[in-house]
mmCIF file of C-alpha atoms in Angstrom:
data_model
loop_
_atom_site.group_PDB
_atom_site.id
_atom_site.type_symbol
_atom_site.label_atom_id
_atom_site.label_comp_id
_atom_site.label_asym_id
_atom_site.label_seq_id
_atom_site.Cartn_x
_atom_site.Cartn_y
_atom_site.Cartn_z
ATOM 1 C CA MET M 48 -40.466 -96.025 16.977
ATOM 2 C CA ILE M 49 -43.320 -96.866 19.142
ATOM 3 C CA GLU M 50 -46.169 -98.246 17.131
ATOM 4 C CA VAL M 51 -49.735 -97.357 18.256
ATOM 5 C CA GLY M 52 -53.397 -98.174 17.350
ATOM 6 C CA ILE M 53 -56.453 -96.062 18.176
ATOM 7 C CA VAL M 54 -59.790 -97.497 18.736
ATOM 8 C CA GLY M 55 -62.806 -95.262 18.187
ATOM 9 C CA GLY M 56 -61.113 -93.479 15.440
ATOM 10 C CA SER M 57 -64.136 -91.295 14.409
ATOM 11 C CA GLY M 58 -64.581 -89.372 17.612
ATOM 12 C CA TYR M 59 -63.270 -86.031 18.924
ATOM 13 C CA GLY M 60 -60.878 -87.753 21.266
ATOM 14 C CA ALA M 61 -59.422 -89.786 18.531
ATOM 15 C CA VAL M 62 -58.960 -86.992 15.990
ATOM 16 C CA GLU M 63 -57.005 -85.085 18.650
ATOM 17 C CA LEU M 64 -54.836 -88.264 19.241
ATOM 18 C CA ILE M 65 -54.218 -88.494 15.485
ATOM 19 C CA ARG M 66 -53.417 -84.621 15.220
ATOM 20 C CA LEU M 67 -50.932 -84.991 18.182
ATOM 21 C CA LEU M 68 -49.476 -88.254 17.488
ATOM 22 C CA ALA M 69 -48.703 -87.454 13.809
ATOM 23 C CA GLN M 70 -46.206 -84.802 15.140
ATOM 24 C CA HIS M 71 -44.725 -87.036 17.820
ATOM 25 C CA PRO M 72 -41.064 -87.908 16.896
ATOM 26 C CA GLN M 73 -41.042 -91.210 18.715
ATOM 27 C CA VAL M 74 -44.465 -92.636 17.393
ATOM 28 C CA LYS M 75 -45.819 -94.242 14.382
ATOM 29 C CA ILE M 76 -49.582 -94.440 13.991
ATOM 30 C CA LYS M 77 -50.156 -98.086 12.766
ATOM 31 C CA TYR M 78 -53.918 -98.540 13.058
ATOM 32 C CA ILE M 79 -56.897 -96.390 13.258
ATOM 33 C CA PHE M 80 -60.047 -98.578 14.208
ATOM 34 C CA SER M 81 -63.732 -97.767 13.584
ATOM 35 C CA HIS M 82 -66.479 -100.489 13.350
ATOM 36 C CA SER M 83 -68.719 -98.016 11.501
ATOM 37 C CA LYS M 84 -66.261 -96.621 8.964
ATOM 38 C CA VAL M 85 -64.291 -99.657 7.882
ATOM 39 C CA ASP M 86 -62.245 -99.015 4.787
ATOM 40 C CA GLU M 87 -63.038 -95.410 4.461
ATOM 41 C CA PRO M 88 -60.194 -92.959 4.398
ATOM 42 C CA ILE M 89 -59.707 -90.812 7.494
ATOM 43 C CA SER M 90 -59.972 -87.665 5.345
ATOM 44 C CA LYS M 91 -63.595 -88.536 4.391
ATOM 45 C CA THR M 92 -64.501 -88.102 8.118
ATOM 46 C CA PHE M 93 -62.000 -85.292 8.736
ATOM 47 C CA PRO M 94 -61.170 -83.458 5.718
ATOM 48 C CA HIS M 95 -58.627 -81.247 7.711
ATOM 49 C CA LEU M 96 -56.565 -84.474 7.949
ATOM 50 C CA ASN M 97 -56.272 -84.912 4.171
ATOM 51 C CA HIS M 98 -52.572 -85.431 4.607
ATOM 52 C CA ILE M 99 -53.183 -88.532 6.865
ATOM 53 C CA THR M 100 -53.334 -91.499 4.415
ATOM 54 C CA HIS M 101 -54.678 -94.145 6.868
ATOM 55 C CA HIS M 102 -58.026 -95.884 6.327
ATOM 56 C CA TYR M 103 -60.254 -97.047 9.080
ATOM 57 C CA GLU M 104 -59.840 -100.712 9.977
ATOM 58 C CA ALA M 105 -62.060 -103.399 11.793
ATOM 59 C CA LEU M 106 -60.772 -104.326 15.200
ATOM 60 C CA ASN M 107 -59.570 -107.881 15.150
ATOM 61 C CA ASN M 108 -57.521 -108.580 18.620
ATOM 62 C CA GLU M 109 -55.716 -111.478 17.283
ATOM 63 C CA ALA M 110 -54.417 -109.707 14.189
ATOM 64 C CA ILE M 111 -53.065 -106.572 16.010
ATOM 65 C CA SER M 112 -49.302 -106.173 16.392
ATOM 66 C CA CYS M 113 -48.232 -102.909 17.973
ATOM 67 C CA ASP M 114 -46.829 -101.520 21.145
ATOM 68 C CA VAL M 115 -49.913 -99.492 22.592
ATOM 69 C CA VAL M 116 -53.451 -99.286 21.804
ATOM 70 C CA PHE M 117 -55.471 -96.121 22.864
ATOM 71 C CA PHE M 118 -59.142 -96.380 23.464
ATOM 72 C CA ALA M 119 -61.000 -93.248 22.717
ATOM 73 C CA THR M 120 -64.406 -94.938 22.968
ATOM 74 C CA PRO M 121 -67.461 -94.493 25.145
ATOM 75 C CA SER M 122 -67.770 -96.480 28.277
ATOM 76 C CA ASN M 123 -68.657 -100.205 28.185
ATOM 77 C CA VAL M 124 -66.139 -100.916 25.230
ATOM 78 C CA SER M 125 -62.587 -101.059 26.501
ATOM 79 C CA LYS M 126 -63.272 -103.241 29.378
ATOM 80 C CA HIS M 127 -64.338 -106.137 26.992
ATOM 81 C CA ILE M 128 -61.167 -105.853 24.659
ATOM 82 C CA ALA M 129 -58.358 -104.298 26.604
ATOM 83 C CA PRO M 130 -57.624 -107.193 28.916
ATOM 84 C CA GLN M 131 -57.026 -109.595 25.903
ATOM 85 C CA LEU M 132 -54.612 -107.002 24.490
ATOM 86 C CA VAL M 133 -52.625 -106.828 27.678
ATOM 87 C CA GLU M 134 -52.463 -110.648 27.617
ATOM 88 C CA GLN M 135 -51.013 -110.427 24.200
ATOM 89 C CA GLY M 136 -48.313 -108.010 25.400
ATOM 90 C CA ILE M 137 -49.853 -104.936 24.059
ATOM 91 C CA LYS M 138 -49.975 -101.906 26.382
ATOM 92 C CA VAL M 139 -53.228 -99.966 26.723
ATOM 93 C CA ILE M 140 -54.150 -96.395 27.495
ATOM 94 C CA ASP M 141 -57.785 -96.024 28.029
ATOM 95 C CA LEU M 142 -59.476 -92.633 27.573
ATOM 96 C CA SER M 143 -62.911 -93.946 28.752
ATOM 97 C CA GLY M 144 -64.042 -94.549 32.171
ATOM 98 C CA ASP M 145 -64.076 -98.267 32.271
ATOM 99 C CA PHE M 146 -61.011 -98.679 34.394
ATOM 100 C CA ARG M 147 -60.956 -95.488 36.468
ATOM 101 C CA LEU M 148 -63.089 -96.441 39.395
ATOM 102 C CA LYS M 149 -61.930 -99.275 41.673
ATOM 103 C CA ASP M 150 -65.120 -100.071 43.285
ATOM 104 C CA ARG M 151 -67.397 -102.147 41.014
ATOM 105 C CA ASP M 152 -70.514 -101.077 42.757
ATOM 106 C CA VAL M 153 -69.744 -97.420 42.444
ATOM 107 C CA TYR M 154 -69.129 -97.980 38.685
ATOM 108 C CA GLN M 155 -72.416 -99.636 38.173
ATOM 109 C CA GLN M 156 -74.256 -96.974 40.205
ATOM 110 C CA PHE M 157 -72.824 -94.081 38.185
ATOM 111 C CA TYR M 158 -72.367 -95.889 34.699
ATOM 112 C CA GLY M 159 -75.351 -97.977 34.776
ATOM 113 C CA GLU M 160 -73.366 -100.936 33.451
ATOM 114 C CA ALA M 161 -71.477 -103.942 35.008
ATOM 115 C CA ALA M 162 -67.966 -103.022 35.805
ATOM 116 C CA ALA M 163 -64.747 -105.007 34.534
ATOM 117 C CA SER M 164 -63.544 -107.743 36.956
ATOM 118 C CA GLN M 165 -61.946 -106.594 40.230
ATOM 119 C CA GLN M 166 -58.727 -108.091 39.073
ATOM 120 C CA GLN M 167 -58.725 -105.931 35.941
ATOM 121 C CA LEU M 168 -59.703 -102.877 37.914
ATOM 122 C CA ASP M 169 -56.868 -103.586 40.386
ATOM 123 C CA ASN M 170 -54.259 -103.982 37.584
ATOM 124 C CA ALA M 171 -55.249 -100.666 35.900
ATOM 125 C CA ASP M 172 -53.261 -97.602 36.806
ATOM 126 C CA TYR M 173 -55.106 -94.502 37.194
ATOM 127 C CA SER M 174 -52.600 -91.848 36.117
ATOM 128 C CA ILE M 175 -52.887 -88.009 36.603
ATOM 129 C CA ALA M 176 -49.707 -87.398 34.637
ATOM 130 C CA GLU M 177 -48.243 -84.811 37.041
ATOM 131 C CA TRP M 178 -48.820 -87.155 40.182
ATOM 132 C CA THR M 179 -48.554 -90.478 38.629
ATOM 133 C CA GLU M 180 -46.912 -93.428 40.192
ATOM 134 C CA ILE M 181 -46.420 -95.407 37.021
ATOM 135 C CA GLN M 182 -42.886 -96.461 36.221
ATOM 136 C CA ARG M 183 -41.237 -97.355 32.851
ATOM 137 C CA ASN M 184 -41.966 -100.845 31.718
ATOM 138 C CA GLU M 185 -44.080 -101.600 34.927
ATOM 139 C CA VAL M 186 -47.512 -100.748 33.757
ATOM 140 C CA ASN M 187 -49.674 -102.237 31.167
ATOM 141 C CA LEU M 188 -52.929 -100.573 31.317
ATOM 142 C CA ILE M 189 -53.313 -96.914 32.078
ATOM 143 C CA ALA M 190 -56.751 -95.493 33.068
ATOM 144 C CA ASN M 191 -56.510 -91.949 31.735
ATOM 145 C CA PRO M 192 -58.474 -89.352 33.881
ATOM 146 C CA GLY M 193 -61.551 -87.703 32.869
ATOM 147 C CA CYS M 194 -61.691 -84.016 31.776
ATOM 148 C CA PHE M 195 -63.425 -82.602 34.814
ATOM 149 C CA PRO M 196 -61.190 -84.592 37.257
ATOM 150 C CA THR M 197 -58.205 -83.508 35.490
ATOM 151 C CA ALA M 198 -58.928 -79.853 35.880
ATOM 152 C CA THR M 199 -60.222 -80.223 39.378
ATOM 153 C CA LEU M 200 -57.547 -82.701 40.807
ATOM 154 C CA LEU M 201 -54.589 -80.635 39.673
ATOM 155 C CA ALA M 202 -56.245 -77.711 41.270
ATOM 156 C CA LEU M 203 -56.923 -79.482 44.619
ATOM 157 C CA HIS M 204 -53.862 -81.703 44.976
ATOM 158 C CA PRO M 205 -51.524 -79.337 46.757
ATOM 159 C CA VAL M 206 -54.091 -78.159 49.395
ATOM 160 C CA ILE M 207 -55.211 -81.793 50.037
ATOM 161 C CA ASP M 208 -51.542 -82.943 50.306
ATOM 162 C CA GLU M 209 -50.682 -80.270 52.602
ATOM 163 C CA GLU M 210 -53.782 -80.675 54.803
ATOM 164 C CA MET M 211 -54.476 -77.037 54.444
ATOM 165 C CA ILE M 212 -58.331 -77.191 54.002
ATOM 166 C CA ASP M 213 -61.430 -78.523 55.720
ATOM 167 C CA THR M 214 -62.004 -81.485 53.543
ATOM 168 C CA ASP M 215 -65.819 -81.550 54.745
ATOM 169 C CA SER M 216 -66.477 -78.524 52.544
ATOM 170 C CA ILE M 217 -65.045 -78.714 49.010
ATOM 171 C CA ILE M 218 -67.414 -77.224 46.283
ATOM 172 C CA ILE M 219 -66.664 -77.600 42.669
ATOM 173 C CA ASP M 220 -68.348 -75.486 40.170
ATOM 174 C CA ALA M 221 -67.188 -76.627 36.659
ATOM 175 C CA LYS M 222 -68.126 -75.550 33.165
ATOM 176 C CA THR M 223 -67.454 -77.465 29.885
ATOM 177 C CA GLY M 224 -67.728 -76.940 26.200
ATOM 178 C CA VAL M 225 -70.028 -78.988 24.178
ATOM 179 C CA SER M 226 -67.179 -81.118 22.585
ATOM 180 C CA GLY M 227 -67.112 -82.877 25.934
ATOM 181 C CA ALA M 228 -70.385 -84.689 24.901
ATOM 182 C CA GLY M 229 -68.629 -86.365 21.946
ATOM 183 C CA ARG M 230 -69.950 -86.557 18.362
ATOM 184 C CA SER M 231 -73.131 -88.561 19.053
ATOM 185 C CA LEU M 232 -76.370 -86.860 18.506
ATOM 186 C CA SER M 233 -78.438 -85.660 21.481
ATOM 187 C CA GLN M 234 -80.982 -83.062 22.004
ATOM 188 C CA ASN M 235 -79.135 -81.039 24.500
ATOM 189 C CA VAL M 236 -76.199 -80.282 22.161
ATOM 190 C CA HIS M 237 -78.461 -79.356 19.111
ATOM 191 C CA TYR M 238 -77.451 -75.714 18.184
ATOM 192 C CA SER M 239 -80.966 -74.377 18.950
ATOM 193 C CA GLU M 240 -80.874 -76.143 22.422
ATOM 194 C CA MET M 241 -77.495 -74.899 23.192
ATOM 195 C CA ASN M 242 -76.805 -71.507 21.660
ATOM 196 C CA GLU M 243 -77.411 -68.650 23.965
ATOM 197 C CA ASN M 244 -78.025 -71.091 26.756
ATOM 198 C CA PHE M 245 -76.281 -72.093 29.940
ATOM 199 C CA SER M 246 -77.284 -75.298 32.090
ATOM 200 C CA ALA M 247 -76.313 -77.208 34.944
ATOM 201 C CA TYR M 248 -76.450 -80.982 34.583
ATOM 202 C CA GLY M 249 -75.697 -84.329 36.237
ATOM 203 C CA ILE M 250 -75.895 -82.869 39.700
ATOM 204 C CA GLY M 251 -75.120 -85.446 42.282
ATOM 205 C CA LYS M 252 -74.926 -88.212 39.619
ATOM 206 C CA HIS M 253 -72.160 -87.150 37.126
ATOM 207 C CA LYS M 254 -69.724 -89.940 36.448
ATOM 208 C CA HIS M 255 -66.670 -87.752 37.329
ATOM 209 C CA LYS M 256 -67.812 -87.154 40.939
ATOM 210 C CA PRO M 257 -66.677 -90.561 42.335
ATOM 211 C CA GLU M 258 -63.632 -90.354 40.249
ATOM 212 C CA ILE M 259 -62.768 -86.991 41.929
ATOM 213 C CA GLU M 260 -63.489 -88.390 45.314
ATOM 214 C CA GLN M 261 -61.518 -91.549 44.856
ATOM 215 C CA TYR M 262 -58.441 -89.667 44.040
ATOM 216 C CA LEU M 263 -58.691 -87.062 46.807
ATOM 217 C CA THR M 264 -59.431 -89.897 49.241
ATOM 218 C CA LYS M 265 -56.137 -91.527 48.353
ATOM 219 C CA VAL M 266 -54.204 -88.322 48.715
ATOM 220 C CA ALA M 267 -55.807 -87.334 51.926
ATOM 221 C CA ASN M 268 -55.714 -90.933 53.364
ATOM 222 C CA LYS M 269 -59.224 -90.633 54.533
ATOM 223 C CA ASN M 270 -62.763 -90.527 52.986
ATOM 224 C CA ILE M 271 -63.561 -87.308 51.099
ATOM 225 C CA ASN M 272 -66.835 -86.244 49.572
ATOM 226 C CA VAL M 273 -67.392 -83.194 47.321
ATOM 227 C CA ILE M 274 -70.144 -81.155 45.984
ATOM 228 C CA PHE M 275 -69.575 -81.141 42.194
ATOM 229 C CA THR M 276 -71.806 -79.288 39.655
ATOM 230 C CA PRO M 277 -71.108 -79.428 36.007
ATOM 231 C CA HIS M 278 -72.398 -76.853 33.566
ATOM 232 C CA LEU M 279 -72.636 -76.788 29.730
ATOM 233 C CA VAL M 280 -71.711 -73.584 28.012
ATOM 234 C CA PRO M 281 -72.088 -72.665 24.435
ATOM 235 C CA MET M 282 -68.522 -73.007 23.313
ATOM 236 C CA THR M 283 -66.665 -75.735 21.498
ATOM 237 C CA ARG M 284 -64.015 -76.769 23.884
ATOM 238 C CA GLY M 285 -62.488 -75.964 27.232
ATOM 239 C CA ILE M 286 -63.147 -76.474 30.947
ATOM 240 C CA LEU M 287 -63.211 -73.947 33.791
ATOM 241 C CA SER M 288 -63.394 -75.254 37.137
ATOM 242 C CA THR M 289 -64.000 -72.758 40.169
ATOM 243 C CA ILE M 290 -63.378 -74.445 43.491
ATOM 244 C CA TYR M 291 -64.304 -73.077 47.007
ATOM 245 C CA VAL M 292 -62.528 -74.531 50.035
ATOM 246 C CA LYS M 293 -62.324 -73.442 53.618
ATOM 247 C CA LEU M 294 -58.755 -73.056 55.236
ATOM 248 C CA LYS M 295 -57.922 -74.731 58.414
ATOM 249 C CA GLN M 296 -55.658 -71.807 59.487
ATOM 250 C CA PRO M 297 -55.408 -68.077 58.514
ATOM 251 C CA LEU M 298 -53.550 -67.790 55.264
ATOM 252 C CA THR M 299 -52.972 -65.150 52.675
ATOM 253 C CA SER M 300 -53.190 -65.335 48.898
ATOM 254 C CA GLU M 301 -49.285 -64.981 48.706
ATOM 255 C CA ALA M 302 -48.807 -67.958 50.947
ATOM 256 C CA LEU M 303 -51.249 -69.901 49.167
ATOM 257 C CA GLN M 304 -49.552 -69.126 45.631
ATOM 258 C CA ALA M 305 -46.009 -70.036 47.344
ATOM 259 C CA THR M 306 -47.529 -73.544 48.018
ATOM 260 C CA TYR M 307 -48.719 -74.000 44.526
ATOM 261 C CA LYS M 308 -45.458 -72.801 43.049
ATOM 262 C CA LYS M 309 -43.534 -75.200 45.213
ATOM 263 C CA TYR M 310 -45.759 -77.998 43.981
ATOM 264 C CA TYR M 311 -45.800 -77.088 40.216
ATOM 265 C CA ASP M 312 -42.780 -75.166 39.360
ATOM 266 C CA ASP M 313 -41.097 -78.280 37.869
ATOM 267 C CA LYS M 314 -44.233 -79.463 36.116
ATOM 268 C CA PRO M 315 -44.082 -78.347 32.598
ATOM 269 C CA PHE M 316 -47.761 -78.419 31.812
ATOM 270 C CA VAL M 317 -49.138 -76.583 35.036
ATOM 271 C CA ARG M 318 -48.779 -72.821 35.020
ATOM 272 C CA VAL M 319 -49.604 -70.989 38.231
ATOM 273 C CA ARG M 320 -50.687 -67.534 37.496
ATOM 274 C CA ASP M 321 -49.553 -64.399 39.270
ATOM 275 C CA LEU M 322 -51.909 -63.154 41.858
ATOM 276 C CA GLY M 323 -54.765 -61.224 40.766
ATOM 277 C CA GLU M 324 -54.639 -62.976 37.284
ATOM 278 C CA TYR M 325 -57.190 -65.732 36.617
ATOM 279 C CA PRO M 326 -57.057 -67.941 33.687
ATOM 280 C CA LYS M 327 -59.472 -68.292 30.637
ATOM 281 C CA THR M 328 -60.395 -71.164 28.653
ATOM 282 C CA LYS M 329 -58.999 -69.648 25.459
ATOM 283 C CA GLU M 330 -55.589 -69.292 27.041
ATOM 284 C CA VAL M 331 -55.046 -72.968 26.943
ATOM 285 C CA TYR M 332 -57.118 -73.777 23.873
ATOM 286 C CA ALA M 333 -55.763 -76.729 21.927
ATOM 287 C CA SER M 334 -52.753 -77.224 24.293
ATOM 288 C CA ASN M 335 -51.809 -79.656 27.032
ATOM 289 C CA PHE M 336 -51.541 -76.825 29.588
ATOM 290 C CA CYS M 337 -53.524 -76.559 32.904
ATOM 291 C CA ASP M 338 -53.525 -72.920 34.175
ATOM 292 C CA ILE M 339 -54.346 -72.183 37.844
ATOM 293 C CA GLY M 340 -55.296 -68.841 39.359
ATOM 294 C CA LEU M 341 -55.665 -68.382 43.138
ATOM 295 C CA TYR M 342 -57.432 -65.992 45.708
ATOM 296 C CA VAL M 343 -57.949 -66.059 49.344
ATOM 297 C CA ASP M 344 -60.877 -64.416 50.927
ATOM 298 C CA GLU M 345 -59.195 -63.600 54.291
ATOM 299 C CA THR M 346 -62.505 -62.496 56.084
ATOM 300 C CA GLN M 347 -64.045 -65.818 55.233
ATOM 301 C CA GLN M 348 -60.800 -67.799 55.330
ATOM 302 C CA THR M 349 -61.937 -69.263 52.065
ATOM 303 C CA ALA M 350 -59.691 -70.105 49.087
ATOM 304 C CA VAL M 351 -60.980 -69.826 45.474
ATOM 305 C CA ILE M 352 -59.067 -71.899 43.028
ATOM 306 C CA VAL M 353 -59.755 -71.439 39.293
ATOM 307 C CA SER M 354 -58.441 -74.100 36.963
ATOM 308 C CA VAL M 355 -58.680 -74.186 33.047
ATOM 309 C CA ILE M 356 -57.726 -76.954 30.605
ATOM 310 C CA ASP M 357 -58.748 -77.803 27.153
ATOM 311 C CA ASN M 358 -61.100 -80.821 27.673
ATOM 312 C CA LEU M 359 -59.891 -82.732 24.495
ATOM 313 C CA VAL M 360 -56.264 -82.228 25.127
ATOM 314 C CA LYS M 361 -55.054 -81.949 28.719
ATOM 315 C CA GLY M 362 -58.507 -83.598 29.740
ATOM 316 C CA ALA M 363 -58.102 -86.528 27.101
ATOM 317 C CA SER M 364 -55.740 -86.941 24.388
ATOM 318 C CA GLY M 365 -52.697 -84.743 25.391
ATOM 319 C CA GLN M 366 -52.655 -86.289 28.908
ATOM 320 C CA ALA M 367 -52.885 -89.773 27.256
ATOM 321 C CA ILE M 368 -49.824 -89.011 25.226
ATOM 322 C CA GLN M 369 -48.106 -87.506 28.429
ATOM 323 C CA ASN M 370 -48.738 -90.877 30.069
ATOM 324 C CA LEU M 371 -47.455 -92.642 26.937
ATOM 325 C CA ASN M 372 -44.163 -90.614 27.218
ATOM 326 C CA LEU M 373 -43.947 -91.599 30.885
ATOM 327 C CA MET M 374 -44.729 -95.275 30.277
ATOM 328 C CA PHE M 375 -41.809 -95.535 27.627
ATOM 329 C CA GLY M 376 -39.292 -93.417 29.631
ATOM 330 C CA LEU M 377 -39.604 -90.356 27.221
ATOM 331 C CA GLU M 378 -39.439 -86.803 28.281
ATOM 332 C CA GLU M 379 -42.965 -86.075 29.143
ATOM 333 C CA THR M 380 -43.351 -83.009 26.942
ATOM 334 C CA THR M 381 -42.481 -84.941 23.782
ATOM 335 C CA GLY M 382 -44.807 -84.330 21.059
ATOM 336 C CA LEU M 383 -46.818 -81.906 23.195
ATOM 337 C CA ASN M 384 -44.986 -78.493 22.991
ATOM 338 C CA GLN M 385 -47.749 -76.896 20.958
ATOM 339 C CA SER M 386 -48.580 -73.379 22.151
ATOM 340 C CA PRO M 387 -52.189 -72.653 22.857
ATOM 341 C CA VAL M 388 -54.274 -71.251 19.786
ATOM 342 C CA TYR M 389 -55.390 -67.805 20.292
ATOM 343 C CA PRO M 390 -57.696 -65.990 19.669
#
């Protein structure tokens, strides 16, 4: 069995890790850490997990003995702890942004904090699970992608890789449910502020913008910038990303769909929809699926790509477990075969 620990155990990302890992046939949850809830039973914070008998523990690096530690923490936590665990021979999967960006100056600009050392950033493997380069037993620290980047990069990877679009004009219009803000209190997620409301935020300065650009630049082998506008919508969970790109050559919707089918037919968690069918967030709710719908406006030679995920599963904990499976040479669907919850 693979023994795991979870840091940040009282947050939304952690509770999804607990839910999914508790059903994973090759995993045993050994530790759940939370500095604010030491010795409390998990069920006190999450009564729906009354069958989980763990208590929260204090994190003591030197006393940890397990195979993998997940960090489901805000930024500016894992970079102080994860390198020590790696030195002790414990693998790390980080769901925060501390190791995603390779440029320390860009991290400081968008996160407002000092980055991890360059050596630590270079040693971290950024892993979109469908297109990862990690190999079994050859990776020690995985930077799990953010939720907006996961939905967006899965949608854009084929057309970037095939050099089908004008990379100077990529417009990403993305919406997220409020759980993406975590459990911490803030005014913009109060019920009276959010209910019956719809707002754009973080325009030009959202932390996921440079993450998207870094990955696309690597795939395209040239510098790529995007226009990325996130929005907060009054729903609990889910992301819908609508992307507009200019095509280099005349193309039909059928031809574009054929390209996506070629790229994703052997990827179990990416479902390319039939033409004329566009995915909704509820159709992937609580699952590890990413659903993609496609349309080409032939008069404008513009492709419209619609991508949906559950931000807490495919956008966080589900993909982290998918990366765990790849890290240990397991079938990547292990423990992740749950169907979406509907309605």
